[in-house]
Amino acid sequence: MSREDRLMEHEYDGIREYDNPTPGWWHAIFIGTVLFSIVYFVFWHFSPMAYSVHEAHEAAVTREFRRLFADLGELAPDERTLLTVTADERWRAVAAGVFTANCAQCHGQRGEGLVGPNLTDDAYKWVKRVEDVYAVVADGAAAGAMPAWNRRLSTNEMILVASYVARMRGQSLSGPRGAEGDAIPPWPSVEAGTP
Ligand code: HEC
């Protein structure tokens, strides 16, 4: 008689029952899952090494920015850099992100002007040379009506967004405000190339 054929003592209406215990491997898996759940719970809820999906995402974004900015190096806000850096579409994309996040609410999505002046025409209040675009972005203007960004953005970010803004010029999009300030001479032409 094999082990599976052991009949149990009780009988109801002529029905008898074999005693077939769950096999050892099944117990092993069951106990394994219970132990795993304890380790899992303790690790993800109490361990300092645990992280959330949000933290993982943020870390990935930061890593990507570091990687990008490592390629870029430390930029200087000089004429050549400001006029050429966003000719490269990678930096233009980063600059467009900075503009959308920080500037578009006052200057319009495409720089056509809103609360702040139109950035696509040839008239400027605070700008005579392209370096002034960077200076206005960094230090602000009109007693904070144009906020200073030097505490909120990194130097590279300010240079990228200033370059992006400098290259908006010349489209002369029509916006809700007329030309403000004086028309200034065109930006000097500089050789494009990697900064
Ligand atoms: C809170 C609204 C506001 C935000 C946000 C803002 N600006 Fe301005 N900006 C202004 C105003 C208002 C002026 C004009 C100040 C004046 O009238 O003198 C201005 C002026 C400027 C000028 C000078 C224009 C000229 O005619 O000389 C530049 C360049 C500029 N902003 C770029 C930016 C950039 C780049 C950002 C994002 C990093 C930004 N601004 C964010 C309101 C804003």
GROMACS .gro file of C-alpha atoms and ligand atoms in nm:
model
  238
    1MET     CA    1   0.000   0.000   0.000
    2SER     CA    2   0.152   0.333  -0.107
    3ARG     CA    3   0.149   0.636   0.115
    4GLU     CA    4  -0.130   0.804  -0.088
    5ASP     CA    5  -0.355   0.506  -0.037
    6ARG     CA    6  -0.376   0.540   0.338
    7LEU     CA    7  -0.746   0.571   0.421
    8MET     CA    8  -0.854   0.793   0.705
    9GLU     CA    9  -1.060   0.662   0.992
   10HIS     CA   10  -1.383   0.850   0.938
   11GLU     CA   11  -1.663   0.756   0.705
   12TYR     CA   12  -1.980   0.948   0.617
   13ASP     CA   13  -2.262   0.789   0.418
   14GLY     CA   14  -2.018   0.533   0.291
   15ILE     CA   15  -1.771   0.793   0.171
   16ARG     CA   16  -1.411   0.749   0.285
   17GLU     CA   17  -1.119   0.979   0.240
   18TYR     CA   18  -0.753   0.923   0.156
   19ASP     CA   19  -0.492   1.099   0.368
   20ASN     CA   20  -0.288   1.283   0.103
   21PRO     CA   21  -0.075   1.549   0.272
   22THR     CA   22   0.054   1.835   0.055
   23PRO     CA   23   0.399   1.738  -0.071
   24GLY     CA   24   0.725   1.862   0.077
   25TRP     CA   25   0.815   2.084  -0.221
   26TRP     CA   26   0.482   2.261  -0.185
   27HIS     CA   27   0.556   2.335   0.182
   28ALA     CA   28   0.900   2.457   0.089
   29ILE     CA   29   0.759   2.706  -0.166
   30PHE     CA   30   0.493   2.823   0.079
   31ILE     CA   31   0.742   2.883   0.360
   32GLY     CA   32   0.978   3.041   0.108
   33THR     CA   33   0.717   3.299   0.003
   34VAL     CA   34   0.636   3.382   0.366
   35LEU     CA   35   1.003   3.436   0.447
   36PHE     CA   36   1.050   3.639   0.131
   37SER     CA   37   0.755   3.863   0.219
   38ILE     CA   38   0.908   3.935   0.561
   39VAL     CA   39   1.245   4.026   0.409
   40TYR     CA   40   1.071   4.233   0.140
   41PHE     CA   41   0.857   4.420   0.391
   42VAL     CA   42   1.145   4.495   0.627
   43PHE     CA   43   1.374   4.604   0.343
   44TRP     CA   44   1.134   4.837   0.161
   45HIS     CA   45   0.977   4.988   0.473
   46PHE     CA   46   1.267   5.018   0.711
   47SER     CA   47   1.597   4.989   0.530
   48PRO     CA   48   1.786   5.311   0.454
   49MET     CA   49   1.874   5.156   0.117
   50ALA     CA   50   1.509   5.143   0.007
   51TYR     CA   51   1.391   5.399  -0.250
   52SER     CA   52   1.059   5.492  -0.412
   53VAL     CA   53   0.988   5.503  -0.785
   54HIS     CA   54   0.983   5.882  -0.756
   55GLU     CA   55   1.328   5.891  -0.602
   56ALA     CA   56   1.454   5.651  -0.866
   57HIS     CA   57   1.310   5.877  -1.136
   58GLU     CA   58   1.455   6.193  -0.985
   59ALA     CA   59   1.794   6.031  -0.949
   60ALA     CA   60   1.780   5.925  -1.314
   61VAL     CA   61   1.688   6.279  -1.422
   62THR     CA   62   1.969   6.426  -1.214
   63ARG     CA   63   2.216   6.176  -1.357
   64GLU     CA   64   2.103   6.263  -1.708
   65PHE     CA   65   2.145   6.637  -1.640
   66ARG     CA   66   2.490   6.579  -1.495
   67ARG     CA   67   2.583   6.375  -1.798
   68LEU     CA   68   2.452   6.642  -2.035
   69PHE     CA   69   2.615   6.925  -1.845
   70ALA     CA   70   2.941   6.732  -1.822
   71ASP     CA   71   2.947   6.739  -2.203
   72LEU     CA   72   2.876   7.111  -2.190
   73GLY     CA   73   3.140   7.202  -1.933
   74GLU     CA   74   3.124   7.537  -1.754
   75LEU     CA   75   3.002   7.798  -1.997
   76ALA     CA   76   3.094   8.165  -1.986
   77PRO     CA   77   2.831   8.426  -2.073
   78ASP     CA   78   3.032   8.576  -2.356
   79GLU     CA   79   2.908   8.690  -2.695
   80ARG     CA   80   3.022   8.385  -2.886
   81THR     CA   81   2.876   8.133  -2.641
   82LEU     CA   82   2.546   8.317  -2.618
   83LEU     CA   83   2.509   8.336  -2.993
   84THR     CA   84   2.609   7.980  -3.072
   85VAL     CA   85   2.542   7.737  -2.788
   86THR     CA   86   2.174   7.679  -2.867
   87ALA     CA   87   2.250   7.621  -3.235
   88ASP     CA   88   2.312   7.267  -3.108
   89GLU     CA   89   1.971   7.107  -3.082
   90ARG     CA   90   2.055   6.919  -2.760
   91TRP     CA   91   2.117   7.245  -2.576
   92ARG     CA   92   1.828   7.411  -2.753
   93ALA     CA   93   1.601   7.141  -2.613
   94VAL     CA   94   1.735   7.192  -2.260
   95ALA     CA   95   1.701   7.571  -2.300
   96ALA     CA   96   1.347   7.537  -2.432
   97GLY     CA   97   1.262   7.336  -2.120
   98VAL     CA   98   1.405   7.608  -1.895
   99PHE     CA   99   1.216   7.876  -2.088
  100THR     CA  100   0.884   7.692  -2.074
  101ALA     CA  101   0.918   7.622  -1.703
  102ASN     CA  102   1.033   7.969  -1.594
  103CYS     CA  103   0.976   8.236  -1.854
  104ALA     CA  104   0.677   8.147  -2.070
  105GLN     CA  105   0.420   8.252  -1.810
  106CYS     CA  106   0.534   8.616  -1.849
  107HIS     CA  107   0.689   8.627  -2.195
  108GLY     CA  108   0.454   8.389  -2.377
  109GLN     CA  109   0.521   8.034  -2.491
  110ARG     CA  110   0.706   8.154  -2.799
  111GLY     CA  111   0.843   8.478  -2.654
  112GLU     CA  112   0.570   8.689  -2.811
  113GLY     CA  113   0.516   8.886  -2.488
  114LEU     CA  114   0.247   8.885  -2.220
  115VAL     CA  115   0.322   9.041  -1.881
  116GLY     CA  116   0.680   9.086  -1.999
  117PRO     CA  117   0.796   9.231  -2.328
  118ASN     CA  118   0.806   9.063  -2.666
  119LEU     CA  119   1.141   8.887  -2.702
  120THR     CA  120   1.113   8.819  -3.073
  121ASP     CA  121   1.134   9.174  -3.209
  122ASP     CA  122   1.428   9.414  -3.243
  123ALA     CA  123   1.323   9.651  -2.966
  124TYR     CA  124   1.468   9.609  -2.617
  125LYS     CA  125   1.450   9.807  -2.296
  126TRP     CA  126   1.752   9.665  -2.121
  127VAL     CA  127   1.956   9.509  -2.395
  128LYS     CA  128   2.214   9.671  -2.620
  129ARG     CA  129   2.450   9.376  -2.667
  130VAL     CA  130   2.376   9.007  -2.643
  131GLU     CA  131   2.561   8.984  -2.309
  132ASP     CA  132   2.293   9.211  -2.164
  133VAL     CA  133   2.033   8.938  -2.219
  134TYR     CA  134   2.231   8.721  -1.979
  135ALA     CA  135   2.270   9.012  -1.735
  136VAL     CA  136   1.894   9.079  -1.730
  137VAL     CA  137   1.819   8.709  -1.678
  138ALA     CA  138   2.075   8.678  -1.398
  139ASP     CA  139   2.004   9.004  -1.216
  140GLY     CA  140   1.647   9.088  -1.315
  141ALA     CA  141   1.519   9.431  -1.416
  142ALA     CA  142   1.266   9.696  -1.323
  143ALA     CA  143   1.295   9.632  -0.950
  144GLY     CA  144   1.198   9.268  -0.981
  145ALA     CA  145   0.914   9.299  -1.235
  146MET     CA  146   1.159   9.089  -1.433
  147PRO     CA  147   1.283   8.854  -1.160
  148ALA     CA  148   1.652   8.776  -1.104
  149TRP     CA  149   1.724   8.413  -1.176
  150ASN     CA  150   2.076   8.380  -1.033
  151ARG     CA  151   1.953   8.209  -0.719
  152ARG     CA  152   1.709   7.981  -0.896
  153LEU     CA  153   1.897   7.867  -1.204
  154SER     CA  154   2.253   7.747  -1.247
  155THR     CA  155   2.493   7.957  -1.455
  156ASN     CA  156   2.475   7.707  -1.739
  157GLU     CA  157   2.096   7.714  -1.733
  158MET     CA  158   2.092   8.096  -1.742
  159ILE     CA  159   2.338   8.098  -2.031
  160LEU     CA  160   2.135   7.842  -2.223
  161VAL     CA  161   1.808   8.025  -2.172
  162ALA     CA  162   1.968   8.364  -2.253
  163SER     CA  163   2.107   8.212  -2.572
  164TYR     CA  164   1.766   8.069  -2.653
  165VAL     CA  165   1.607   8.410  -2.600
  166ALA     CA  166   1.875   8.583  -2.809
  167ARG     CA  167   1.791   8.346  -3.093
  168MET     CA  168   1.418   8.423  -3.066
  169ARG     CA  169   1.500   8.763  -3.201
  170GLY     CA  170   1.411   8.833  -3.562
  171GLN     CA  171   1.088   8.634  -3.576
  172SER     CA  172   0.891   8.946  -3.479
  173LEU     CA  173   0.589   8.746  -3.364
  174SER     CA  174   0.291   8.966  -3.295
  175GLY     CA  175   0.201   8.975  -2.929
  176PRO     CA  176  -0.032   9.165  -2.700
  177ARG     CA  177   0.225   9.440  -2.638
  178GLY     CA  178   0.376   9.678  -2.888
  179ALA     CA  179   0.747   9.727  -2.935
  180GLU     CA  180   0.907   9.840  -2.609
  181GLY     CA  181   1.237  10.024  -2.580
  182ASP     CA  182   1.465  10.098  -2.870
  183ALA     CA  183   1.547   9.898  -3.179
  184ILE     CA  184   1.907   9.780  -3.148
  185PRO     CA  185   2.153   9.677  -3.418
  186PRO     CA  186   2.160   9.308  -3.515
  187TRP     CA  187   2.371   9.066  -3.313
  188PRO     CA  188   2.722   9.040  -3.452
  189SER     CA  189   2.774   8.735  -3.667
  190VAL     CA  190   2.999   8.479  -3.505
  191GLU     CA  191   3.118   8.147  -3.634
  192ALA     CA  192   2.896   7.864  -3.524
  193GLY     CA  193   3.068   7.573  -3.363
  194THR     CA  194   3.090   7.385  -3.040
  195PRO     CA  195   3.142   7.624  -2.748
  196HEC     C1  196   0.704   8.745  -1.344
  196HEC     C2  197   0.711   8.765  -1.486
  196HEC     C3  198   0.841   8.738  -1.559
  196HEC     C4  199   0.908   8.619  -1.565
  196HEC     C5  200   0.873   8.488  -1.497
  196HEC     C6  201   1.021   8.642  -1.653
  196HEC     N1  202   1.021   8.769  -1.697
  196HEC    FE1  203   1.156   8.852  -1.823
  196HEC     N2  204   1.066   9.033  -1.798
  196HEC     C7  205   0.950   9.057  -1.728
  196HEC     C8  206   0.917   9.198  -1.736
  196HEC     C9  207   0.795   9.263  -1.672
  196HEC    C10  208   1.020   9.259  -1.813
  196HEC    C11  209   1.032   9.406  -1.850
  196HEC    C12  210   1.083   9.485  -1.734
  196HEC    C13  211   1.067   9.632  -1.766
  196HEC     O1  212   0.957   9.670  -1.803
  196HEC     O2  213   1.165   9.703  -1.754
  196HEC    C14  214   1.110   9.151  -1.850
  196HEC    C15  215   1.222   9.170  -1.928
  196HEC    C16  216   1.302   9.070  -1.978
  196HEC    C17  217   1.409   9.087  -2.071
  196HEC    C18  218   1.458   9.220  -2.124
  196HEC    C19  219   1.371   9.262  -2.238
  196HEC    C20  220   1.404   9.402  -2.286
  196HEC     O3  221   1.319   9.458  -2.352
  196HEC     O4  222   1.511   9.450  -2.257
  196HEC    C21  223   1.459   8.963  -2.100
  196HEC    C22  224   1.573   8.931  -2.194
  196HEC    C23  225   1.382   8.868  -2.023
  196HEC     N3  226   1.288   8.934  -1.950
  196HEC    C24  227   1.404   8.732  -2.025
  196HEC    C25  228   1.341   8.643  -1.938
  196HEC    C26  229   1.379   8.507  -1.923
  196HEC    C27  230   1.485   8.436  -2.003
  196HEC    C28  231   1.300   8.455  -1.825
  196HEC    C29  232   1.302   8.315  -1.768
  196HEC    C30  233   1.427   8.270  -1.710
  196HEC    C31  234   1.210   8.560  -1.781
  196HEC     N4  235   1.239   8.673  -1.850
  196HEC    C32  236   1.112   8.544  -1.686
  196HEC    C33  237   0.875   8.963  -1.661
  196HEC    C34  238   0.912   8.833  -1.641
   0.00000   0.00000   0.00000
